[in-house]
PDB file of C-alpha atoms in Angstrom:
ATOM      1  CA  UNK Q   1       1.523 -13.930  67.869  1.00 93.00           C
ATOM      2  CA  UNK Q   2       2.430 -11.070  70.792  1.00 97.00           C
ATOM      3  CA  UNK Q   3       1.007  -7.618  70.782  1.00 98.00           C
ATOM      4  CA  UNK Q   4       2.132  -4.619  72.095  1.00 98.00           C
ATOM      5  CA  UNK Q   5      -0.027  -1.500  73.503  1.00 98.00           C
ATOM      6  CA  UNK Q   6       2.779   1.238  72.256  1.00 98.00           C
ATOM      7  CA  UNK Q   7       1.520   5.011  73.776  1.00 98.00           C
ATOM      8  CA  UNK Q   8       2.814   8.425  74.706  1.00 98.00           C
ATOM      9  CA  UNK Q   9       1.475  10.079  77.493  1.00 98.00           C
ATOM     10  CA  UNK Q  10       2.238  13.566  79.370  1.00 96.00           C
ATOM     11  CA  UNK Q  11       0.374  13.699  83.130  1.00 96.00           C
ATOM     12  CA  UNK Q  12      -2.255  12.123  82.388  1.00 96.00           C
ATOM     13  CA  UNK Q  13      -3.152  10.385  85.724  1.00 96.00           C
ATOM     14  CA  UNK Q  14      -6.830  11.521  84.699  1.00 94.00           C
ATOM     15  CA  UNK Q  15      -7.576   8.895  81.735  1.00 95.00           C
ATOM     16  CA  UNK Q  16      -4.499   6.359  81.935  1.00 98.00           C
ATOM     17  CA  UNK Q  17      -5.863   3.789  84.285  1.00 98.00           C
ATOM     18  CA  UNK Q  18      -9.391   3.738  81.936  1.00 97.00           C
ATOM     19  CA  UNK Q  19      -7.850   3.143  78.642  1.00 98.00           C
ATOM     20  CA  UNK Q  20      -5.149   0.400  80.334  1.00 98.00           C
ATOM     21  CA  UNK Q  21      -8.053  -1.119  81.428  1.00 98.00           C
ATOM     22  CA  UNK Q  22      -9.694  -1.742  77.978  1.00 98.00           C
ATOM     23  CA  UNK Q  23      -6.180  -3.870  76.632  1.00 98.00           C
ATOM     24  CA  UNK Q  24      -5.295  -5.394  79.353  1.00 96.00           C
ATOM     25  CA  UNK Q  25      -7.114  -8.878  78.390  1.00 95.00           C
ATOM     26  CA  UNK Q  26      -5.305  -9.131  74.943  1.00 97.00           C
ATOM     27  CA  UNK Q  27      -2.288  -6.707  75.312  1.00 98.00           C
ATOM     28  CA  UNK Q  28       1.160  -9.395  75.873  1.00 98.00           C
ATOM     29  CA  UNK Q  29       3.615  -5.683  76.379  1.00 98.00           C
ATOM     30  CA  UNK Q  30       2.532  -2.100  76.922  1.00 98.00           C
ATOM     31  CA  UNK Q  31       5.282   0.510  76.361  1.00 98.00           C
ATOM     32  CA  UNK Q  32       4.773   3.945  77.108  1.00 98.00           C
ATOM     33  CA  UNK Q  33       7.161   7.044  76.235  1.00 98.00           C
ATOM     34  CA  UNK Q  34       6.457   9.908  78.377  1.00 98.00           C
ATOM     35  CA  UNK Q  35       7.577  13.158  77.819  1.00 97.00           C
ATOM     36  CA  UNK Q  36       8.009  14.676  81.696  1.00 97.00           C
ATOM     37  CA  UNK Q  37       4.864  13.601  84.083  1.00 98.00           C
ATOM     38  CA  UNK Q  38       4.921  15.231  86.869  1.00 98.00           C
ATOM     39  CA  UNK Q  39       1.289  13.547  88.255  1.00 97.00           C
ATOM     40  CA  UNK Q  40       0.878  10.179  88.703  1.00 98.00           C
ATOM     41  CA  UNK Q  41       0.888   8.799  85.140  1.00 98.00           C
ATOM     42  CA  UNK Q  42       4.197   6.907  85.631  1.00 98.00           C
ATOM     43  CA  UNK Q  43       2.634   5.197  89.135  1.00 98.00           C
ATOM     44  CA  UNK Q  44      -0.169   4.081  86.976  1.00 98.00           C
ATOM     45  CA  UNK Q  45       1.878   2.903  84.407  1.00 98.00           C
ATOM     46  CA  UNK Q  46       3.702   0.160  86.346  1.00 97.00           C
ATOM     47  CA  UNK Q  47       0.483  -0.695  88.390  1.00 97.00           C
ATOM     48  CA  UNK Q  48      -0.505  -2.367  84.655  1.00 97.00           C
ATOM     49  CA  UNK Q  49       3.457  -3.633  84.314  1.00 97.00           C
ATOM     50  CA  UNK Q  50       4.210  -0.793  81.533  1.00 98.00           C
ATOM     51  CA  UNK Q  51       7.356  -0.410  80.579  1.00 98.00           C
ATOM     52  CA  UNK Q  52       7.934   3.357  81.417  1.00 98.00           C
ATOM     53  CA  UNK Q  53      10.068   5.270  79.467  1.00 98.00           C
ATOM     54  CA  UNK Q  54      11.647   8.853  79.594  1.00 98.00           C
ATOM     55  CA  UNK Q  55      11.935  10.538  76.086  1.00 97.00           C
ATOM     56  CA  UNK Q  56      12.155  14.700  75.587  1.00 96.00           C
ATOM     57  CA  UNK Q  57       9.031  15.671  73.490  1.00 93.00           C
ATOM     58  CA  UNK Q  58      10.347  14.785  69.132  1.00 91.00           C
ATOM     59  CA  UNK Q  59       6.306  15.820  68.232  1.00 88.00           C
ATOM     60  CA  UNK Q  60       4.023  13.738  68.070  1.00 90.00           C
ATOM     61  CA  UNK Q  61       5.144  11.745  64.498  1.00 93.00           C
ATOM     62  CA  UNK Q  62       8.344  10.244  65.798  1.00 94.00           C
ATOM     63  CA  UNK Q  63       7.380  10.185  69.798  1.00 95.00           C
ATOM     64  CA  UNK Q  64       4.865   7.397  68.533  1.00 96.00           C
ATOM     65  CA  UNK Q  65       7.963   6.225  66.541  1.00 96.00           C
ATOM     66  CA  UNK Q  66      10.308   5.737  69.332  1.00 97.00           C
ATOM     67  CA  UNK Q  67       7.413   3.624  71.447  1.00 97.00           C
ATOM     68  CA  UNK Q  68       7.006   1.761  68.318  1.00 97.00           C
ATOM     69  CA  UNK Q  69      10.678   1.489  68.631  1.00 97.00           C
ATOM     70  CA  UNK Q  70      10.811  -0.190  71.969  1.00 98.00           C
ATOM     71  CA  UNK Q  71       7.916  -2.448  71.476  1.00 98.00           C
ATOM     72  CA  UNK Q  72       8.757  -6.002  71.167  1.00 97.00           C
ATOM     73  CA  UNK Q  73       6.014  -8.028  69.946  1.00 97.00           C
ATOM     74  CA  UNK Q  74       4.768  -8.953  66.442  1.00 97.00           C
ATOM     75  CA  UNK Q  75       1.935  -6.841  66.728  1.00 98.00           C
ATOM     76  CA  UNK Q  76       1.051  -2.989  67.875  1.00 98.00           C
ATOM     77  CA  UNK Q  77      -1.905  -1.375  68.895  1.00 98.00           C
ATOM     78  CA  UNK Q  78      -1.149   2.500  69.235  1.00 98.00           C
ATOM     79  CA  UNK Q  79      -3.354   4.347  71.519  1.00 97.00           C
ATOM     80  CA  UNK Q  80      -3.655   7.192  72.841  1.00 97.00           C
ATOM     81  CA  UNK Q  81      -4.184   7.975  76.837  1.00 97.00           C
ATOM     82  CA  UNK Q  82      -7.342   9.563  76.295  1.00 96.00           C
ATOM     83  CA  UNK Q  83      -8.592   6.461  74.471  1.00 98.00           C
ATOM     84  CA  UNK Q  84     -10.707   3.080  75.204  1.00 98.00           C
ATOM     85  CA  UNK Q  85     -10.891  -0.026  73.170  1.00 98.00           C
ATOM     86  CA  UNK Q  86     -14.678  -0.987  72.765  1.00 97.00           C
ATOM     87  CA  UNK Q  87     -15.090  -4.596  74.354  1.00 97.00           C
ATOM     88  CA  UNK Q  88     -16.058  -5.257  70.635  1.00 97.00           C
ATOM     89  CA  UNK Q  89     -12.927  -4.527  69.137  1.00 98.00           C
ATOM     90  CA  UNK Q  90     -11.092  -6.032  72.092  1.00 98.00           C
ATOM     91  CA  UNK Q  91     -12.442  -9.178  71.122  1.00 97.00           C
ATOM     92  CA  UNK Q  92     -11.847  -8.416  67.420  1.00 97.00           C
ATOM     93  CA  UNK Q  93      -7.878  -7.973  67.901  1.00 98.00           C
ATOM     94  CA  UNK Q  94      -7.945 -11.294  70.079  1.00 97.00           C
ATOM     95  CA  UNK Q  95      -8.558 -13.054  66.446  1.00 96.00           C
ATOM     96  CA  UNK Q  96      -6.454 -10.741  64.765  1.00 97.00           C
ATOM     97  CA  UNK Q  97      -3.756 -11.498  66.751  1.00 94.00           C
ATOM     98  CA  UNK Q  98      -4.015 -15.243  65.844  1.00 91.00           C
ATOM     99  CA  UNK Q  99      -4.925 -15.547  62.000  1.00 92.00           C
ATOM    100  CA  UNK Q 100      -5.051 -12.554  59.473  1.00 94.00           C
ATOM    101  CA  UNK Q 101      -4.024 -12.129  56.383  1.00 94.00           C
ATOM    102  CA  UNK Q 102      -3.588  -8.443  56.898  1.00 97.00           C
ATOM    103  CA  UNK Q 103      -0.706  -6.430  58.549  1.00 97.00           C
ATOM    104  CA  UNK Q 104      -2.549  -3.029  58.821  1.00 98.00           C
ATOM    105  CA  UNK Q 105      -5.649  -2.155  60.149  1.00 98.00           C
ATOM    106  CA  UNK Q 106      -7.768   1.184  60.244  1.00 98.00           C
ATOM    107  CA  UNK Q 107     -10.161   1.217  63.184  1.00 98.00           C
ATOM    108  CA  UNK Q 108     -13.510   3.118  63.479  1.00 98.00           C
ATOM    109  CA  UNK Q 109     -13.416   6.536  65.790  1.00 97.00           C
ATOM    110  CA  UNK Q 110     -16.156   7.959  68.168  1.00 96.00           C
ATOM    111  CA  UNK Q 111     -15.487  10.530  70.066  1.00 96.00           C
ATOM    112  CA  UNK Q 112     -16.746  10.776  73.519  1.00 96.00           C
ATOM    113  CA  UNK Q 113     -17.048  14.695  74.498  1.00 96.00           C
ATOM    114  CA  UNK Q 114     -18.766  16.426  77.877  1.00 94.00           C
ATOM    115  CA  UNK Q 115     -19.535  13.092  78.565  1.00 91.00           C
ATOM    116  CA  UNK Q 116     -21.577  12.431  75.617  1.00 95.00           C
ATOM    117  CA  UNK Q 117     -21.462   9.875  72.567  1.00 95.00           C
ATOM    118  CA  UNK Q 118     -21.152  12.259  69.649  1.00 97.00           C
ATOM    119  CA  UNK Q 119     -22.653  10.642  66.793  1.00 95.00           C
ATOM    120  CA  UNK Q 120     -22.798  13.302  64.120  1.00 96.00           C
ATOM    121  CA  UNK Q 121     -20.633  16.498  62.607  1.00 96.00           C
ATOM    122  CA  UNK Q 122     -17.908  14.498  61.941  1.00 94.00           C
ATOM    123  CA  UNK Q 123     -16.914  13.528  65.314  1.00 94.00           C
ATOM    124  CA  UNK Q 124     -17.256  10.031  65.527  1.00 93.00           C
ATOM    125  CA  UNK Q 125     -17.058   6.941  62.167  1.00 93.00           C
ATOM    126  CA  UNK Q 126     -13.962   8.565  61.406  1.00 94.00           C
ATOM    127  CA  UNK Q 127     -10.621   5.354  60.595  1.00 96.00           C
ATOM    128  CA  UNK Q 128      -7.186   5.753  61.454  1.00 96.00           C
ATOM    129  CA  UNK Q 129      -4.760   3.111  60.906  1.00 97.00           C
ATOM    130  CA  UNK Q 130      -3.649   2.075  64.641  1.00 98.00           C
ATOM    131  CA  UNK Q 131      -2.948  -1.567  64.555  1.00 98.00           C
ATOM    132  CA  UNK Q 132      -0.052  -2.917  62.365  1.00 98.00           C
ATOM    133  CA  UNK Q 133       2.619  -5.734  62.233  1.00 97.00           C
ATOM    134  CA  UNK Q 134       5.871  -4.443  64.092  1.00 95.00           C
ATOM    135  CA  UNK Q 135       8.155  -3.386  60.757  1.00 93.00           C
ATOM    136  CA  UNK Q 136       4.866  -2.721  58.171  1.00 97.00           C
ATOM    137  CA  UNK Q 137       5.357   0.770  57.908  1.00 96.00           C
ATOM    138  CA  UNK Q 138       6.059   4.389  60.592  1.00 95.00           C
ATOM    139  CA  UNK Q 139       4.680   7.777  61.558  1.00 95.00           C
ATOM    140  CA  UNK Q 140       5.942  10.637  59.696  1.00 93.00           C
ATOM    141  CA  UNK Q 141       7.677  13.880  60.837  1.00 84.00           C
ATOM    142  CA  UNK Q 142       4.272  15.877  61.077  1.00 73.00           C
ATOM    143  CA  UNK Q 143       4.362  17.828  64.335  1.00 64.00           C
ATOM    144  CA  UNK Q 144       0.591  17.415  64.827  1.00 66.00           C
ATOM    145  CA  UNK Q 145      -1.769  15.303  62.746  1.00 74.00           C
ATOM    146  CA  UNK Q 146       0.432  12.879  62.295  1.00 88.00           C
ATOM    147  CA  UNK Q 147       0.413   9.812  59.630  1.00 93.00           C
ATOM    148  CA  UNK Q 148       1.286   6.282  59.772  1.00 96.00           C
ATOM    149  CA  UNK Q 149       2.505   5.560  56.831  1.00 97.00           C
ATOM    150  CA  UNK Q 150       3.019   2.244  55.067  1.00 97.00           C
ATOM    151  CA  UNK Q 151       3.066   0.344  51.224  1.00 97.00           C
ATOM    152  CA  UNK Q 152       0.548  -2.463  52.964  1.00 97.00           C
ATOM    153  CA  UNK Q 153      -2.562  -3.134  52.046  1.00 97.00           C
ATOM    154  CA  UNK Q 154      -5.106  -1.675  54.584  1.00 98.00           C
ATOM    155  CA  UNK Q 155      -7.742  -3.224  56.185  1.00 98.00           C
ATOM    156  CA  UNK Q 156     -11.001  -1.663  58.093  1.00 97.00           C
ATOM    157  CA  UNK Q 157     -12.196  -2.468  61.518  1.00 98.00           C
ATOM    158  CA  UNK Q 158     -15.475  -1.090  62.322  1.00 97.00           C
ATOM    159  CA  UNK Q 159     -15.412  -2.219  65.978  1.00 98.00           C
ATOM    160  CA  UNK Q 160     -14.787   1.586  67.933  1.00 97.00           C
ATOM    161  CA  UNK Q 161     -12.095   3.226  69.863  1.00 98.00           C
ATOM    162  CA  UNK Q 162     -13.961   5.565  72.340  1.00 98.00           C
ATOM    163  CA  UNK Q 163     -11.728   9.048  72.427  1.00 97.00           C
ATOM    164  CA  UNK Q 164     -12.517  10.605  75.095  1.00 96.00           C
ATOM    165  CA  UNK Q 165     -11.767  14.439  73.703  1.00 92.00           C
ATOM    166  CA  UNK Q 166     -12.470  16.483  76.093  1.00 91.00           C
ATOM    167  CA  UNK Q 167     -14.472  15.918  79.825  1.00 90.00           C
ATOM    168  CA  UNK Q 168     -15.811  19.314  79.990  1.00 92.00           C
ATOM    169  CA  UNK Q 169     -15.190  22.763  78.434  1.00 92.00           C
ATOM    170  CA  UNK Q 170     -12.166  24.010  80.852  1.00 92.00           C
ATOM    171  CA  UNK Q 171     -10.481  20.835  79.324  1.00 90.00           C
ATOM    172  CA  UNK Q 172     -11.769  21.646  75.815  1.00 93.00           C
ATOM    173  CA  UNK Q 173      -9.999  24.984  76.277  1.00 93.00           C
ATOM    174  CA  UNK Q 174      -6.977  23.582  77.476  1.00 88.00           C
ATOM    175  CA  UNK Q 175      -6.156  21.884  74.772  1.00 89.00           C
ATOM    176  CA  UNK Q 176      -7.403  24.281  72.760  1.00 93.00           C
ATOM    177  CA  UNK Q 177      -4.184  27.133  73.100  1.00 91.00           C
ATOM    178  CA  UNK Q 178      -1.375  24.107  72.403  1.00 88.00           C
ATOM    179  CA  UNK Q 179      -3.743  22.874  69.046  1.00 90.00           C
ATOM    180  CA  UNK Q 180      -4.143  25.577  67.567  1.00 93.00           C
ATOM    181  CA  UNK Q 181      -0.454  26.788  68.197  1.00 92.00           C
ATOM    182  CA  UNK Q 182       0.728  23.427  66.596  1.00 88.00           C
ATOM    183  CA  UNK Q 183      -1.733  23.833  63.667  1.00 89.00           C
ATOM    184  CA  UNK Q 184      -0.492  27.224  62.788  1.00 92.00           C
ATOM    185  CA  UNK Q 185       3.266  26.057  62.811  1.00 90.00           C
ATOM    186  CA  UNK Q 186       2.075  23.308  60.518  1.00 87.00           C
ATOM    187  CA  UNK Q 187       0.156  25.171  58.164  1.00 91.00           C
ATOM    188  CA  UNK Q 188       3.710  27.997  58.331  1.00 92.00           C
ATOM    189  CA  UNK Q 189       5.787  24.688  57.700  1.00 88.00           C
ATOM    190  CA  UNK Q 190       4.002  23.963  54.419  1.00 89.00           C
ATOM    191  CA  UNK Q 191       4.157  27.459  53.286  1.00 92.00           C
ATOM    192  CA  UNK Q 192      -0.143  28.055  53.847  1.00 92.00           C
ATOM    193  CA  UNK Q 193      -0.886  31.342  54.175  1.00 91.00           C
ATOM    194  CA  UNK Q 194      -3.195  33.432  56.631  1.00 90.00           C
ATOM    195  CA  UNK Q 195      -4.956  35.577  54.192  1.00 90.00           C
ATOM    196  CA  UNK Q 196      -8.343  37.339  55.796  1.00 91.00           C
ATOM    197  CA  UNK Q 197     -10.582  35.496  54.021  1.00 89.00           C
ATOM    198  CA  UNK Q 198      -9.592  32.584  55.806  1.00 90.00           C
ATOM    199  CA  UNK Q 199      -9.357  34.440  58.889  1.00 94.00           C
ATOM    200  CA  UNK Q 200     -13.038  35.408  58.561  1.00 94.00           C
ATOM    201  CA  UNK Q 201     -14.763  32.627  56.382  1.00 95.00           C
ATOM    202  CA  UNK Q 202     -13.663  29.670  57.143  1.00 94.00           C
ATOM    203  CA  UNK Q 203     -15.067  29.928  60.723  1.00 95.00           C
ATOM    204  CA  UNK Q 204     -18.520  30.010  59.155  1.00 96.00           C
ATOM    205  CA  UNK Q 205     -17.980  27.421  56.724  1.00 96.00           C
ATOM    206  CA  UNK Q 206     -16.642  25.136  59.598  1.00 96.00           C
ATOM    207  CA  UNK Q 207     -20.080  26.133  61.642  1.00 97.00           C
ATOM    208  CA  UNK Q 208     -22.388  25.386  58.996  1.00 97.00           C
ATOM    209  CA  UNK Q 209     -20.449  21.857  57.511  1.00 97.00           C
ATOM    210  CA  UNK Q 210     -20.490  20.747  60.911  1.00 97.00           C
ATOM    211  CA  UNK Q 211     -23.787  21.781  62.445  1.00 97.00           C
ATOM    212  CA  UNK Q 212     -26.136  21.721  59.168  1.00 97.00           C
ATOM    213  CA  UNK Q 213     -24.316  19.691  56.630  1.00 97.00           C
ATOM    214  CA  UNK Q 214     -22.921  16.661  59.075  1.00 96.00           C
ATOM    215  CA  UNK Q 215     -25.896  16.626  61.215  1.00 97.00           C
ATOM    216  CA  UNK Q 216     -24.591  18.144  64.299  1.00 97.00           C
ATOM    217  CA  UNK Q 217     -28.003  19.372  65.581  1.00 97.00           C
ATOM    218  CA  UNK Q 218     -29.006  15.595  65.823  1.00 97.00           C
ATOM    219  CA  UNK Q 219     -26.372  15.683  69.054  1.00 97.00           C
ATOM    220  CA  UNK Q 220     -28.306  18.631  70.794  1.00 97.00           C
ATOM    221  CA  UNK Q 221     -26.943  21.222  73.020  1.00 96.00           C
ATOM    222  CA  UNK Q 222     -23.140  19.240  72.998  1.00 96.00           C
ATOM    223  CA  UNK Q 223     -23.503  19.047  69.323  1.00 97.00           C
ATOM    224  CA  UNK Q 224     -24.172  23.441  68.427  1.00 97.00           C
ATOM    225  CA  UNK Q 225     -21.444  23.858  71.306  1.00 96.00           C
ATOM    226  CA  UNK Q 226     -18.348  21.705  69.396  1.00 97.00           C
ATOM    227  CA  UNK Q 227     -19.463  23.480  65.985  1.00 97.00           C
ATOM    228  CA  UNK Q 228     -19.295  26.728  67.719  1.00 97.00           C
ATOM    229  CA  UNK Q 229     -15.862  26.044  69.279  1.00 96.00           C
ATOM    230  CA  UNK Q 230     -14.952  24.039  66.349  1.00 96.00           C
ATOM    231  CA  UNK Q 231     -15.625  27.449  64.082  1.00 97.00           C
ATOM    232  CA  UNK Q 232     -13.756  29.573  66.861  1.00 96.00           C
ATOM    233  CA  UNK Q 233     -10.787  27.069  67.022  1.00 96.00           C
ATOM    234  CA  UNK Q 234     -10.327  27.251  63.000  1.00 95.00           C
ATOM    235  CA  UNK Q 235      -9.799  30.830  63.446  1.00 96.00           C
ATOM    236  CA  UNK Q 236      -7.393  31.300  66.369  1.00 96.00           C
ATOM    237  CA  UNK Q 237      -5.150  28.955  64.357  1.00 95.00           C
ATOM    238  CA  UNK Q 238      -5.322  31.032  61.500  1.00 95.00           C
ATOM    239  CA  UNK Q 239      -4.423  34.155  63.502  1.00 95.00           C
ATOM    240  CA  UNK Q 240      -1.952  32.489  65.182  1.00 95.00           C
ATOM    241  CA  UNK Q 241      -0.319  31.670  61.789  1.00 95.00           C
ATOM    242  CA  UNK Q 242      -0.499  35.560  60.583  1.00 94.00           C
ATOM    243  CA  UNK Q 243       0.985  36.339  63.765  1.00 93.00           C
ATOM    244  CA  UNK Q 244       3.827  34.099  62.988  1.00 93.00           C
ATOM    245  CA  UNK Q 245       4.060  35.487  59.245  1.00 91.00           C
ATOM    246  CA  UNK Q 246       4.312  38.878  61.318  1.00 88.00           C
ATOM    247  CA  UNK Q 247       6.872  38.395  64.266  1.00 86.00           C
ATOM    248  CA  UNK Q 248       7.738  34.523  64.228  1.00 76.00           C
ATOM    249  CA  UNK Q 249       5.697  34.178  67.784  1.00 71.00           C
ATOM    250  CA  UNK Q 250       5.529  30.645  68.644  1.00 72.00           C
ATOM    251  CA  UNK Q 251       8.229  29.314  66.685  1.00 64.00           C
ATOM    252  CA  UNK Q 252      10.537  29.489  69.558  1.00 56.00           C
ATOM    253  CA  UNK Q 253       7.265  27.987  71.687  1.00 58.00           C
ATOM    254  CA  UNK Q 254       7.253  24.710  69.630  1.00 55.00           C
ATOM    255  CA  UNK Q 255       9.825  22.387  71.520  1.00 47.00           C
ATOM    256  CA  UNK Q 256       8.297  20.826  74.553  1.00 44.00           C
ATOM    257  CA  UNK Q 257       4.489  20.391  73.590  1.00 46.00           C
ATOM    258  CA  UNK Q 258       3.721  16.941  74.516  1.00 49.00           C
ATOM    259  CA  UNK Q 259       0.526  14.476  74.590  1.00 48.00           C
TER     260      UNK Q 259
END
């Protein structure tokens, strides 16, 4: 049995060389669709023999689709550029790769942020289903938070992907603008609205669920700031979707946000 490392990337010369380095031992083919680098993600790319691939941002749903698409093998991992297989789930997908009796795995989450193992506040023991026989199922349409979705039987690794969220706050508030833009046009595309109470409450229940209720004071100063920013993200994206309710702003915004 072959595998495939399938990815979609957008300049991210930064964390592209790390995560290629945590597949390359099992990986047989690693495609990546990028939507317009303009760093040095594509040099990187063929320094691990990638096939490199030019595709206008779809979102994220069927960009993970078309790499999916152009993968070749019997198996695919999909990763993300700001991710890093564990050595222990390396290993794990070595025997995967040569008996199972499953085609679709979920695989166990922490995330890495400021540097820092975050253990608690629902950051990290979090599954997403990321390996899968080639043909056992596809991402859907969802601009952001995107689903694979299959009628297979799903199996749990508990072996960890590292993500690597954010290296330090001006990246946490890079992100943050394009997130919450893509969450608001999500929550407009299923018709949610932006009512003040959710505008004004949900912040605080974010805070408190994360900080008090999922432990986030066991992760010290890292842990109160991602429940603070965490409470401040849920309401920007809640403006940002009464804004669009009010004069359609970032509709017309939504076409080229890639990886």
């Amino acid at each position: 049995m072959t595998l495939t490392v399938a990815m979609i990337t957008l300049n991210e010369e930064k964390n592209l060389e790390r995560t290629l380095k945590s597949v390359q031992d099992f990986a047989d083919e690693i495609v990546i669709v990028d939507s317009g680098s303009t760093d040095r993600t594509e040099e990187i790319a063929k320094k691990f023999g990638a096939k490199f691939v030019y595709q206008q941002w779809l979102g994220y749903g069927p960009q993970r689709n078309k790499a999916i698409e152009l993968s070749t093998s019997d198996w695919i991992l999909n990763i993300d550029a700001d991710e890093e297989v564990s050595l222990q789930l390396a290993n794990k997908i070595k025997a995967i790769k040569e008996n199972s009796r499953y085609k679709v795995y979920k695989i166990n989450f922490m995330s890495v942020c400021f540097n820092k193992k975050i253990k608690h506040g629902g950051w990290s023991n979090t599954y997403r289903v990321r390996l899968f026989r080639k043909n056992s199922g596809s991402y859907n349409e969802n601009g952001v938070h995107e689903e694979f979705v299959t009628t297979q039987e799903i199996a749990k690794l508990n072996e960890y992907i590292y993500h690597h969220s954010y290296s330090d706050l001006a990246d946490y508030f890079e992100k943050f603008n394009r997130y919450t833009t893509l969450g608001a046009i999500e929550y407009y595309k299923k018709g949610k609205k932006a009512r003040l109470v959710s505008i004004v409450l949900s912040p605080i229940y974010k805070f408190l669920r994360m900080y008090i209720v999922r432990l986030g004071f066991l992760d010290g100063l890292e842990g109160f700031l991602l429940a603070t920013t965490s409470s401040l993200y849920t309401m920007v994206k809640y403006y940002k979707l009464r804004e669009i309710y009010k004069n359609g702003s970032y509709i017309e915004r939504e076409g080229n946000n890639g990886n």
